[in-house]
Amino acid sequence: MSLSEARFHDLVDTTQQALEDLFDESGLDLDMENSAGVLTIKFDNGSTLIFSRQEPLRQLWLADRSGGFHFDYDEDSGKWVCEKSEELLGEMLERIVWERVGEKLDFDEI
């Protein structure tokens, strides 16, 4: 079943806010910008994560230097799941943040 437009926007807004809160509380040296539904996280070492909503596909996209990843929301688990690898968004972010800045952050709630 496809997400309604309103539900999709609520889910992305909630996810992006949770990410902002998590990164803000992490103590990492970074800059965040959320504009027009695009959340950009810039780490002090130059690494960047970009989260954007793809409304026609009802997907949340993540851009990282390792590639672009497309996530579908799974209502049963309440999690964003990578379209290709089936990795959860939180799991992928834990790995990427560790690889980029050497910090372990807890993304279980994402």
XYZ file of C-alpha atoms in Angstrom:
110
model
C 0.000 0.000 0.000
C 1.345 3.392 -0.974
C 1.717 6.186 1.554
C -0.605 9.140 1.221
C 1.078 12.442 0.435
C 0.283 13.835 3.889
C 1.546 10.714 5.693
C 4.728 10.706 3.611
C 5.490 14.349 4.431
C 4.792 13.760 8.131
C 7.165 10.776 8.165
C 9.970 12.636 6.387
C 9.521 15.721 8.595
C 9.617 13.557 11.732
C 12.679 11.661 10.504
C 14.564 14.804 9.549
C 13.758 16.415 12.897
C 14.951 13.309 14.741
C 18.176 13.395 12.712
C 18.684 17.088 13.482
C 18.144 16.431 17.193
C 20.493 13.450 17.215
C 23.287 15.267 15.391
C 22.758 18.409 17.487
C 23.101 16.426 20.725
C 26.081 14.390 19.457
C 28.707 17.004 20.209
C 30.208 16.536 16.741
C 31.608 19.582 14.973
C 29.163 19.992 12.096
C 26.818 22.374 10.330
C 23.189 21.579 9.558
C 20.808 23.206 7.164
C 17.199 22.255 6.518
C 15.708 24.078 3.569
C 12.784 23.168 1.307
C 12.681 19.622 2.662
C 16.392 18.975 2.177
C 18.495 18.330 5.281
C 22.235 18.805 4.791
C 24.775 17.695 7.402
C 28.320 18.996 6.847
C 31.052 17.558 9.055
C 34.191 19.559 9.831
C 36.297 17.142 7.754
C 34.345 17.998 4.590
C 32.070 14.952 4.532
C 28.446 15.736 3.750
C 25.175 13.846 4.108
C 22.115 15.080 2.220
C 18.617 13.833 2.994
C 15.876 14.720 0.537
C 12.294 13.729 -0.048
C 11.244 12.310 -3.379
C 7.527 12.911 -3.306
C 6.489 11.176 -6.546
C 8.178 7.950 -5.377
C 7.325 8.443 -1.681
C 10.986 7.846 -0.855
C 13.588 9.413 1.396
C 16.920 9.741 -0.397
C 20.353 9.886 1.193
C 23.354 11.212 -0.712
C 26.823 10.432 0.604
C 30.206 10.266 -1.089
C 29.739 6.487 -1.302
C 26.602 6.934 -3.406
C 22.916 7.679 -3.429
C 20.478 5.526 -1.471
C 16.701 5.357 -1.789
C 14.578 4.408 1.215
C 10.978 3.225 1.350
C 9.002 3.442 4.571
C 7.949 0.078 5.992
C 4.744 0.520 7.979
C 5.153 -2.836 9.749
C 8.545 -2.027 11.261
C 8.109 1.748 11.331
C 11.536 2.121 9.673
C 13.010 3.428 6.425
C 14.449 0.525 4.378
C 16.983 0.850 1.543
C 15.369 -0.094 -1.753
C 18.402 -2.085 -2.987
C 20.240 -3.437 0.058
C 17.266 -3.643 2.470
C 19.525 -2.056 5.114
C 17.694 0.143 7.597
C 18.401 3.874 7.426
C 19.613 3.882 11.035
C 22.023 1.005 10.408
C 23.426 2.681 7.330
C 23.862 5.989 9.145
C 25.690 4.318 12.037
C 28.132 2.797 9.554
C 28.552 5.950 7.452
C 29.092 8.269 10.436
C 31.639 5.830 11.874
C 33.471 5.699 8.522
C 33.376 9.484 7.995
C 34.135 10.864 11.467
C 35.041 7.884 13.663
C 32.132 8.382 16.057
C 29.523 5.831 17.110
C 26.070 7.384 17.242
C 22.868 5.562 18.140
C 20.413 5.751 15.245
C 18.108 3.000 16.564
C 15.150 5.381 16.743
C 15.520 6.494 13.121
